[in-house]
XYZ file of C-alpha atoms in Angstrom:
558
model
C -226.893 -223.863 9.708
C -227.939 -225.613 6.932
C -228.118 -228.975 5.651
C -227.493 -229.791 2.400
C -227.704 -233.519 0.440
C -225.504 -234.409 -2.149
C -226.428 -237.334 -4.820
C -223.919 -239.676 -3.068
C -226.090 -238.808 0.572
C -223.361 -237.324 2.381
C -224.043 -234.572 4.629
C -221.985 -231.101 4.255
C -222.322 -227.996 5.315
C -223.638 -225.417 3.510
C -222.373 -221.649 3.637
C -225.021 -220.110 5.910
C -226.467 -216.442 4.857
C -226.866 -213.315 6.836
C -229.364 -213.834 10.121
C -230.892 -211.936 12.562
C -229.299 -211.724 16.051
C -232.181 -213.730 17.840
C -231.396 -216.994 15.579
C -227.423 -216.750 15.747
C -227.851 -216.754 19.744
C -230.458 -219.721 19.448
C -227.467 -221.478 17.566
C -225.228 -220.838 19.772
C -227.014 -221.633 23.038
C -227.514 -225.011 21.060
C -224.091 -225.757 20.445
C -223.375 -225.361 23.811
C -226.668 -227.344 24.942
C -224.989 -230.152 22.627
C -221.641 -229.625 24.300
C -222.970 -230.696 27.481
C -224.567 -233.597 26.090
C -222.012 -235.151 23.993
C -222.396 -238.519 26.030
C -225.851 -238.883 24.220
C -225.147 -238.453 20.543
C -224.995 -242.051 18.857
C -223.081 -242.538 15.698
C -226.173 -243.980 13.890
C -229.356 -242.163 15.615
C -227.203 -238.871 15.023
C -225.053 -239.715 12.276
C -227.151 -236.318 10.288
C -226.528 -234.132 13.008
C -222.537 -235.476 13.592
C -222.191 -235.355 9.465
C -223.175 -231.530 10.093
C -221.254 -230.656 12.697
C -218.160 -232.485 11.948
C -218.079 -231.155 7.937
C -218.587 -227.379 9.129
C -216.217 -225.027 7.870
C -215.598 -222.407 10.133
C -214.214 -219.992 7.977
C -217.466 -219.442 6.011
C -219.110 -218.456 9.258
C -216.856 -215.757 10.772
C -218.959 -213.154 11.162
C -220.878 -215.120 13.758
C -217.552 -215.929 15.929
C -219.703 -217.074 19.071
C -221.149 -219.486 16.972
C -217.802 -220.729 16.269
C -216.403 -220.502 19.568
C -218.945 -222.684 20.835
C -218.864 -225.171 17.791
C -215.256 -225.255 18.576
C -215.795 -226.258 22.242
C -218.517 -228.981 20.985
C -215.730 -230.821 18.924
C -213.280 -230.719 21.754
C -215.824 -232.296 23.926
C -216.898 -234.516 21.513
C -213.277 -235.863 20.933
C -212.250 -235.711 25.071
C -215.333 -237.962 26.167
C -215.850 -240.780 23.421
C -212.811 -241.645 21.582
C -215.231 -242.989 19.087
C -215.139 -239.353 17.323
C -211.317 -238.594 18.538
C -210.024 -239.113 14.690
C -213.126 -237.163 13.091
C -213.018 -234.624 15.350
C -208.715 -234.022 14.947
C -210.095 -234.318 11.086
C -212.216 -231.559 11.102
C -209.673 -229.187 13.163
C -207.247 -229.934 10.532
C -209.308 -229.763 7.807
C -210.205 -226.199 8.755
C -206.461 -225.579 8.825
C -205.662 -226.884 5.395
C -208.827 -224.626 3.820
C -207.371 -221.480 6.093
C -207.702 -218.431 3.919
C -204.189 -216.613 2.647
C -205.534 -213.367 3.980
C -206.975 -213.590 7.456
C -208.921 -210.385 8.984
C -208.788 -209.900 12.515
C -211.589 -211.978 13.442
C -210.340 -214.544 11.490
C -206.993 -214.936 13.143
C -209.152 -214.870 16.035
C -210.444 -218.058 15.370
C -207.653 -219.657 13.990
C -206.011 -219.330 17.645
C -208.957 -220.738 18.648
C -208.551 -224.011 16.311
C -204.961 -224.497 17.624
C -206.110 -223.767 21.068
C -208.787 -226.753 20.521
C -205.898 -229.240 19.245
C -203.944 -228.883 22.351
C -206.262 -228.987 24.712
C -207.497 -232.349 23.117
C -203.673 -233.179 23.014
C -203.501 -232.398 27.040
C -206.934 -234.358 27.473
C -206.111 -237.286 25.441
C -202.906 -238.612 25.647
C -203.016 -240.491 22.537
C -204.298 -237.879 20.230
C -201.049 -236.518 19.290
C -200.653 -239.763 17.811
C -203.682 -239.987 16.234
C -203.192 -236.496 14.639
C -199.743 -237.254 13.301
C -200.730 -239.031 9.868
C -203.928 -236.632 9.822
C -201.125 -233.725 9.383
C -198.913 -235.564 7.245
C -201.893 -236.832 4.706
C -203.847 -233.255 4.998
C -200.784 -231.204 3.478
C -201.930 -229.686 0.150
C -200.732 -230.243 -3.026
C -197.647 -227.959 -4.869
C -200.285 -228.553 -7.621
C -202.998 -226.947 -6.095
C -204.188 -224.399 -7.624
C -205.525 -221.940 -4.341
C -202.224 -222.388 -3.187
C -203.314 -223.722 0.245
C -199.868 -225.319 0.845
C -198.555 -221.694 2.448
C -201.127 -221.532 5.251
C -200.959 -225.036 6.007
C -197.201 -224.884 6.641
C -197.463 -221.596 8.564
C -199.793 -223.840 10.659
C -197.640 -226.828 10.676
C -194.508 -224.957 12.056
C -196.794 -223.231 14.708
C -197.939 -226.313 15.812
C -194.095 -227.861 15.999
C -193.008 -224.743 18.325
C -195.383 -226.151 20.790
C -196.126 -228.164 23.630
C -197.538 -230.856 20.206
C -194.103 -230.780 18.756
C -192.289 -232.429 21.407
C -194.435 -235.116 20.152
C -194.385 -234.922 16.188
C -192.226 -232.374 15.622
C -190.233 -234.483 13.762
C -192.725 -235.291 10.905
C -193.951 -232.377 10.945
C -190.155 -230.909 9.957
C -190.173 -234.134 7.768
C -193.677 -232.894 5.999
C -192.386 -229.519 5.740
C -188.987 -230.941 3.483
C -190.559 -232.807 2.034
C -192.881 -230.298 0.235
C -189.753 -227.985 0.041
C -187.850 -230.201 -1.707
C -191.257 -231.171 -3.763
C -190.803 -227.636 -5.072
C -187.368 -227.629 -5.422
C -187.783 -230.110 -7.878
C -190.181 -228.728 -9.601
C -188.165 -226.063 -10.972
C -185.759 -226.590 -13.541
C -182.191 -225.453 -13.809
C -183.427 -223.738 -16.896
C -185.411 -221.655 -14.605
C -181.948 -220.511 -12.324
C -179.215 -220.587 -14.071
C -178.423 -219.934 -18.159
C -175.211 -222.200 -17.727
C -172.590 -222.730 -20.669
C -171.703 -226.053 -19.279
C -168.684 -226.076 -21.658
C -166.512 -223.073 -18.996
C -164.770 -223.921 -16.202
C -166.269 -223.843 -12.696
C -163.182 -220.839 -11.792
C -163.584 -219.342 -15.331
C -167.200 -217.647 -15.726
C -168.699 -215.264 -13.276
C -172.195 -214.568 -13.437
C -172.086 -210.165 -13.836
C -170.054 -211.629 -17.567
C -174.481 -212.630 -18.197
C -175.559 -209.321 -17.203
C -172.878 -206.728 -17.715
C -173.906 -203.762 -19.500
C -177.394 -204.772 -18.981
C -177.614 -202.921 -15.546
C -178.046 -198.985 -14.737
C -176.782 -197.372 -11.576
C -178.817 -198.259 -8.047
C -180.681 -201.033 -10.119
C -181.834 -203.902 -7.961
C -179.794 -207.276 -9.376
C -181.510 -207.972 -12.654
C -181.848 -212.248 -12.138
C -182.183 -212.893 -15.248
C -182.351 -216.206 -15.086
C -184.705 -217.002 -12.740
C -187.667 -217.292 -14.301
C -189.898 -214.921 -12.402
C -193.361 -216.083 -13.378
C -192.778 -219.562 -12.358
C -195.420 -220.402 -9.608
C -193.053 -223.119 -7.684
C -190.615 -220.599 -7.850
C -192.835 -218.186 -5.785
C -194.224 -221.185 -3.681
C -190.632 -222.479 -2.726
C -189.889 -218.605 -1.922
C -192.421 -218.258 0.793
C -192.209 -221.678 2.259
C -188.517 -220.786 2.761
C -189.134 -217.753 4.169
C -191.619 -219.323 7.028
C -189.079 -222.113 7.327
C -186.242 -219.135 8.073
C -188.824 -217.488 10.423
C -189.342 -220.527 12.376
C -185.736 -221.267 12.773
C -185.257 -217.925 14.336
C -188.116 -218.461 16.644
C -186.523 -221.922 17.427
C -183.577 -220.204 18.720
C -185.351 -217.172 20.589
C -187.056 -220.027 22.270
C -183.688 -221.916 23.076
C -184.797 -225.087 21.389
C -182.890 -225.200 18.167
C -180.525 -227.532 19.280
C -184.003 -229.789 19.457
C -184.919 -228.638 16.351
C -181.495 -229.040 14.477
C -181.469 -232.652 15.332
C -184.845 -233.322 13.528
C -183.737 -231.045 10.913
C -180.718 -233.080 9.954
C -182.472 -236.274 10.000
C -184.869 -235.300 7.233
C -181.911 -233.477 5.201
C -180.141 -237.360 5.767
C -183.287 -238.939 4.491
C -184.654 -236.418 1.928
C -182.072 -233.806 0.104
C -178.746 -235.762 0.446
C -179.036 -238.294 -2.086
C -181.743 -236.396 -4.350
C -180.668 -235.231 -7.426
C -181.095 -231.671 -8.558
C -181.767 -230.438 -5.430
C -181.007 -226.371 -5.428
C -183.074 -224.571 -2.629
C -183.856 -226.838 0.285
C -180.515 -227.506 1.409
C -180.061 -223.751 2.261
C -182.389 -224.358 5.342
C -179.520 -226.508 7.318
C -176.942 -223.947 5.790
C -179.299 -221.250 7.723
C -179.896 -223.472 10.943
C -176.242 -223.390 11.603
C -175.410 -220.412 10.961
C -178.033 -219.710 13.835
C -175.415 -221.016 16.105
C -172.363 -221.899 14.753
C -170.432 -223.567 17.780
C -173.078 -226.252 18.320
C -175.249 -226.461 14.951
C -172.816 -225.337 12.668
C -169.985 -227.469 13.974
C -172.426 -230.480 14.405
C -173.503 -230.498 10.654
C -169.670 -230.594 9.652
C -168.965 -233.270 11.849
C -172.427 -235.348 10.724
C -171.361 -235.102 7.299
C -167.727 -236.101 7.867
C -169.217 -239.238 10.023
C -171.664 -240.373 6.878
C -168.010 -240.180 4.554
C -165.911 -242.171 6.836
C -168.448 -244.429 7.873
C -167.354 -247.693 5.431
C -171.212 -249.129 6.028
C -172.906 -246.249 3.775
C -173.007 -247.073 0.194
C -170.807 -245.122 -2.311
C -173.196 -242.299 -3.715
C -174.453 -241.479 0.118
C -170.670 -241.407 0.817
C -169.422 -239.191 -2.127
C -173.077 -237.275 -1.774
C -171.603 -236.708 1.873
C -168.236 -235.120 1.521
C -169.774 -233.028 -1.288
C -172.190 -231.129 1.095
C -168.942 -230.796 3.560
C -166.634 -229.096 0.924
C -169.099 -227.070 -0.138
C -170.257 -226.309 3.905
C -166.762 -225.629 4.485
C -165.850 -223.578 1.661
C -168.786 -221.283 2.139
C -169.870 -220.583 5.614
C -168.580 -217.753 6.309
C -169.114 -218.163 10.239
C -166.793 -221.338 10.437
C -163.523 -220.669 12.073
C -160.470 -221.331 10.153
C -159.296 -223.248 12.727
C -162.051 -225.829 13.140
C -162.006 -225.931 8.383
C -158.628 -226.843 9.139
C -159.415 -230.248 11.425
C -161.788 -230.774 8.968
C -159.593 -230.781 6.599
C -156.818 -233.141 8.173
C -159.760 -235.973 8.894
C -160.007 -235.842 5.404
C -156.313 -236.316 4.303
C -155.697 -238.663 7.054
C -158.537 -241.108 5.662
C -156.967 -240.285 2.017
C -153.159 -241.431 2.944
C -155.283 -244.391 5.083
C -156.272 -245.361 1.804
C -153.176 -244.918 -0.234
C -151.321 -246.645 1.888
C -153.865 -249.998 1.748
C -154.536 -249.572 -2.007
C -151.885 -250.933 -5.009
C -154.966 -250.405 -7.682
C -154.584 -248.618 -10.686
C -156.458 -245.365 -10.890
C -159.850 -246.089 -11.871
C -162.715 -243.531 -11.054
C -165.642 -245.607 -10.527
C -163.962 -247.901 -8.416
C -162.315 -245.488 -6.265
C -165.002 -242.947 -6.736
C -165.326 -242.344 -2.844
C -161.652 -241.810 -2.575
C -161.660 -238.973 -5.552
C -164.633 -237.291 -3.709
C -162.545 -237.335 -0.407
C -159.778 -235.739 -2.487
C -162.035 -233.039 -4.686
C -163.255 -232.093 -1.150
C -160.284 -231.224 0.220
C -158.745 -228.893 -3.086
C -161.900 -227.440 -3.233
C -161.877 -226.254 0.359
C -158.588 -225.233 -0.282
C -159.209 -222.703 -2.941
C -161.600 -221.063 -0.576
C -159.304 -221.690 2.778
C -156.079 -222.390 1.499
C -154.172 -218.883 2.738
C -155.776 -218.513 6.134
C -154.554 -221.770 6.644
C -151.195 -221.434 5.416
C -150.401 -218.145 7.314
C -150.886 -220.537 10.444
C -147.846 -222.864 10.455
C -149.759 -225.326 12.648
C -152.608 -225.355 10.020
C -150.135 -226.081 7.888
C -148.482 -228.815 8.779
C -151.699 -230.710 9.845
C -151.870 -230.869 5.786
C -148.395 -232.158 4.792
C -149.787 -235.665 4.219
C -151.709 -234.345 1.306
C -148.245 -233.716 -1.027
C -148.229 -237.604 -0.792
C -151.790 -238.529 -1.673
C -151.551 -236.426 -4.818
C -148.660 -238.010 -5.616
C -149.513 -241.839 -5.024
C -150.725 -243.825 -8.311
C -153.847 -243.304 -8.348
C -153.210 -240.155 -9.573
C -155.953 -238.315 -8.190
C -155.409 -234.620 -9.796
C -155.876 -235.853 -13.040
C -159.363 -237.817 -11.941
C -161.108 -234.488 -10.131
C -162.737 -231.703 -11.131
C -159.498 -230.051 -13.796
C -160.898 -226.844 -13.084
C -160.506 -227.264 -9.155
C -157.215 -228.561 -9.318
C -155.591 -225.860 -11.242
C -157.016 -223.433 -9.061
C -155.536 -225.094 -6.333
C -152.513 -226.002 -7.955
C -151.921 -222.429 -8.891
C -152.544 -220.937 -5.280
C -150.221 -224.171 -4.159
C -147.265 -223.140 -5.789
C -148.152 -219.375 -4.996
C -148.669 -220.002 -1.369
C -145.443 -222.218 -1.346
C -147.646 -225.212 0.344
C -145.321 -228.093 -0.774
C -141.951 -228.568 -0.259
C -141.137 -230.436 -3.370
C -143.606 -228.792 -5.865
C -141.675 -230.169 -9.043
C -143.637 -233.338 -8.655
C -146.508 -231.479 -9.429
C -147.566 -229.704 -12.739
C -148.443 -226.175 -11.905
C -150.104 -224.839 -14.628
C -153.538 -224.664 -16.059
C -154.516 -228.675 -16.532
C -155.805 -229.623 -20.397
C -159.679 -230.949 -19.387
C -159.345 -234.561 -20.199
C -161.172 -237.620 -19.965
C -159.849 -238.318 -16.681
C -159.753 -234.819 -15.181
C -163.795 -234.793 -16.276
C -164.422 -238.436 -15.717
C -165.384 -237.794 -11.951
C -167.563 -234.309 -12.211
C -168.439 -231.400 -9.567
C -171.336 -231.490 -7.204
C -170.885 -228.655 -4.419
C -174.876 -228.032 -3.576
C -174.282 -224.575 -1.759
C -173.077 -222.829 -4.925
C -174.520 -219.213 -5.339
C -176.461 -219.602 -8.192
C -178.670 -222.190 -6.090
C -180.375 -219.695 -4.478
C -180.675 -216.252 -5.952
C -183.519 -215.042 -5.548
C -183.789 -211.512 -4.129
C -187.492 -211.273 -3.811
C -187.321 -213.431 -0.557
C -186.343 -212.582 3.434
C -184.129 -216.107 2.886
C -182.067 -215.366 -0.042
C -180.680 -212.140 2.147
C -180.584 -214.448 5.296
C -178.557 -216.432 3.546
C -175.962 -214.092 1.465
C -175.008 -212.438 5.186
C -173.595 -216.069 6.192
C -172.401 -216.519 2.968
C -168.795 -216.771 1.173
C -168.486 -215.561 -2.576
C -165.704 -216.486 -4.421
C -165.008 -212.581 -5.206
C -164.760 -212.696 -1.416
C -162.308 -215.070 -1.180
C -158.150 -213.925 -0.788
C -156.235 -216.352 -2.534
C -152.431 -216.820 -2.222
C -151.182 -215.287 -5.569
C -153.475 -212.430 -4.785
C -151.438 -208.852 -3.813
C -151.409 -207.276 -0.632
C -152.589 -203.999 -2.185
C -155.512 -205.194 -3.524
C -157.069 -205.437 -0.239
C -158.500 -202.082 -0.397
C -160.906 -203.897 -3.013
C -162.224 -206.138 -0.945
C -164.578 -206.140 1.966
C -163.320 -207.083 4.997
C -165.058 -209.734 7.056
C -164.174 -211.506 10.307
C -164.893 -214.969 10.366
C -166.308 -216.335 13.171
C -164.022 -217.758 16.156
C -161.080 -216.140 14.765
C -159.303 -212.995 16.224
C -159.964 -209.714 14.611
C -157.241 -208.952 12.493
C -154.889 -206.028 12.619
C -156.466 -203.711 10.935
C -160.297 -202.539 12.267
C -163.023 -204.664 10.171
C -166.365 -202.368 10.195
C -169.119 -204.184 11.613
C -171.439 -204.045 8.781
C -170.256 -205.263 5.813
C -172.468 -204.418 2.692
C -172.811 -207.354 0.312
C -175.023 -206.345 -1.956
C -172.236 -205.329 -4.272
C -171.436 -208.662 -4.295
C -174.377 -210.433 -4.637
C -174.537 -208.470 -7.950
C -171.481 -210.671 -8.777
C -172.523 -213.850 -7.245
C -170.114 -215.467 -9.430
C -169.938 -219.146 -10.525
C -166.190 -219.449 -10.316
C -163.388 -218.760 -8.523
C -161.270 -216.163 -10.253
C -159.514 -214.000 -8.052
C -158.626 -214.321 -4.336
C -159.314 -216.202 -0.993
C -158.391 -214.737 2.788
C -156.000 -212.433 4.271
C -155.933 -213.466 7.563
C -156.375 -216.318 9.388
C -159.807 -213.655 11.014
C -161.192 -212.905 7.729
C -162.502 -214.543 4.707
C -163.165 -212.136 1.291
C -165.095 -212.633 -1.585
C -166.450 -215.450 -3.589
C -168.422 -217.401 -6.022
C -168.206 -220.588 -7.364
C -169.883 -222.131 -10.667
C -171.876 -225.664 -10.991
C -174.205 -227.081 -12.146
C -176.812 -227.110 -9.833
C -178.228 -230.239 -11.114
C -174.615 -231.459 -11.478
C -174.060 -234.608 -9.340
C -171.197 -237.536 -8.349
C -173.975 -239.930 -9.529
C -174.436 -238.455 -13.274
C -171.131 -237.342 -13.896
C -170.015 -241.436 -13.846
């Protein structure tokens, strides 16, 4: 090695250059001389030799992998029997993961198992390191500005590091870290970049082929034409998705995503739910619980649902809540219609709660968590609303709702217009109320009160298309489009032009479903709005899209 002095003093290493074989074994016979004599280095005597050691970076000395074998079992020894160099040594280690190459030869990956391998056995030796090397994680994650892109290694790393025996002690940041950078990115891009949106259409009303029809030749992949394709955050976001999938999966393999879930949701409670704009990152619970719907899946329902009743939470957390639900509800395609339908009544049993106790005129920013509760529920319905009713049980959990629409506060002419006279219109097809003259069934006018309260449903389609990724096709197999969806005015004969798909929980229907259900028709038509049908049986849910604003939230649209 080499020592080289910069102007300030400091002490770095300097990229060594090819040597014979006699002075790479002298090297490493000293490093392990050193190793043994770690109780004799003193922070000022030695402070040259510890700047050296301690600012090495290992990956401009692969070719000589004893040599960093043995350097690597000098820092452990140095940080197990003085906790004096504990933090520089968990520094260093770190440091070497942040500056990881993107391309690693075999050698390299060699001694990059070697680095981890050094933090846990530290972690084993020294009970507090784990810690101690919690912040050093947190404040060593690069940039989504940096321009070597070292953020993509580094979270590989990170989520290594949480699916081991060190997770169980920060696993939690470490997921929070990993968010946090994801939603960083998220950010980052504009809706400019995803979605060419004429604002001025109804959510029901545009699909998104109506941008690119005519534009596409037979067996072409999906032209996204919005996405803008050269957009580096764009690309970043895509691969620390994908590695965020992968680990998920591994999570499960391993039988600890019920572990993992439960860190998970607490950074999605503190970091995506109340941000703004937010069009990628929230696809990573949607994923999670899809994983395993009867535990994950039903818990993130039932979190949500908590967060909206709970009276304590302030309004936008509240409205921000129920938003995430509907849209959770209305597109997870492996929720059973039976458990969307509990949800459901919670919902319109707190809404006639509230009727009942209010005599205030309808005013949307003072009863904004009440609209939200009600948006929530037609909006589910126009995804859920004839699997339901073709269960009479379903059914009547739901009459309370004909009297919430109808109390004074007048709620289908404070919601989304668009919503309600897609529900309205599959209401009085379906035959839902008893007395539907005290309801206007046709298309609503868009006023200043049907537009005074806005749409935010975060898992819309157009949030994450983006075909180039393993995520984006993760997530489309879990995934309800509007085009999938059956709704009640829809014919019986027009099944043939639908996919079939069971949903999960419910019985197969009567008819044999194939197993494999190719979507990619339909992701060609992820639509923005819901224009055609919803379910045919209570087992299967159809097509669908949906279109919002992605950046579109309860907050702006008051």
């Amino acid at each position: 090695m080499y020592i080289k002095k910069k102007s300030d003093g400091h002490v770095v290493a300097q990229k060594e250059v090819p040597e014979d074989v006699d002075v790479v074994a002298q090297r490493e016979t000293l490093l392990k001389i050193l190793s043994r004599s770690v109780a004799c280095l003193d922070e000022v005597h030695h402070n040259r030799l510890l700047g050296l050691i301690l600012g090495t970076r290992i990956w401009d000395h692969i070719p000589n992998v004893n040599v960093m074998y043995a350097l690597l079992d000098l820092i452990v020894s140095l940080a197990t029997t003085s906790g004096k160099h504990l933090s520089s040594c968990l520094n260093m280690l770190v440091s070497n993961l942040r500056s990881q190459p993107r391309i690693l030869d075999k050698k390299m990956l060699e001694v990059l198992s070697r680095v981890h391998a050094a933090l846990h056995k530290i972690s084993y030796l020294v009970p507090l390191a784990p810690s101690i090397l919690l912040p050093i994680l947190a404040q060593s994650i690069p940039s989504v500005h940096d321009k070597d892109r070292l953020v993509v290694p580094y979270v590989e790393n990170l989520l290594q590091l949480e699916n081991s025996s060190i997770g169980k002690v920060v696993g939690n940041v470490i997921l929070r870290v990993v968010m946090e950078r994801l939603l960083d990115l998220d950010l980052e891009i504009g809706c400019d970049d995803i979605l060419q949106d004429d604002s001025s259409g109804g959510m029901f009303d545009m699909e998104l082929e109506d941008a690119v029809e005519g534009t596409m030749n037979e067996g072409e992949e999906f032209p996204v034409q919005s996405l803008n394709k050269n957009n580096v955050f764009y690309e970043l976001l895509g691969k620390l998705m994908d590695l965020s999938f992968k680990h998920l999966i591994f999570c499960q393999d391993a039988g600890r995503l019920d572990e993992v879930f439960e860190n998970l949701f607490e950074s999605f409670d503190n970091l995506i739910l109340n941000t703004q704009k937010s069009k990628f990152s929230q696809f990573l619970m949607f994923y999670a619980c899809s994983l395993d719907p009867e535990n994950c899946g039903v818990k993130f329902a039932s979190k949500l649902l908590d967060i909206f009743l709970n009276s304590n939470n302030n309004q936008v957390t509240r409205t921000n809540a129920v938003a995430y639900l509907a849209s959770y509800l209305a597109r997870a395609k492996f929720l059973p219609t039976s458990f969307v339908a509990s949800m459901l009544k919670r919902l319109v049993d707190w809404c006639t709660d509230y009727c009942r106790t209010c005599n205030d005129d309808a005013r949307p920013k003072v009863h904004q968590v009440f609209y939200s509760g009600c948006q929530a529920i037609l909006y589910v319905l126009c995804f859920r609303m004839r699997s339901i009713l073709e269960v009479p049980h379903f059914q009547s959990q739901l009459t309370p709702l004909e009297s919430v629409l109808s109390h004074k506060l007048d709620p289908l002419r404070k919601c989304l217009s668009s919503v309600v006279s897609e529900f309205l219109i599959q209401a009085k097809a379906g035959g839902m109320f008893i007395v539907s003259e005290a309801f206007i069934f046709d298309d609503l006018p868009e006023s200043e009160l049907s537009s005074a309260f806005g749409g935010f449903f975060p898992f819309d389609p157009c949030s994450f298309m983006s075909p180039n990724f393993i995520y984006w096709e993760l997530v489309k197999k879990n995934f309800i489009y509007w085009e999938m969806v059956k709704k009640t005015y829809d014919k019986d004969d027009e099944d043939e032009f639908f996919g079939e798909v069971t949903v999960y929980g419910d019985t197969e229907s009567d008819e044999d479903c194939d197993d494999e259900v190719d979507l990619d028709n339909e992701v060609n038509k992820m639509s923005i709005t819901p224009k055609h049908s919803f379910m045919c049986k209570t087992e299967r849910l159809l097509k669908m899209p949906s279109r919002i604003s992605p950046s579109t939230s309860p907050r702006e649209s008051l």
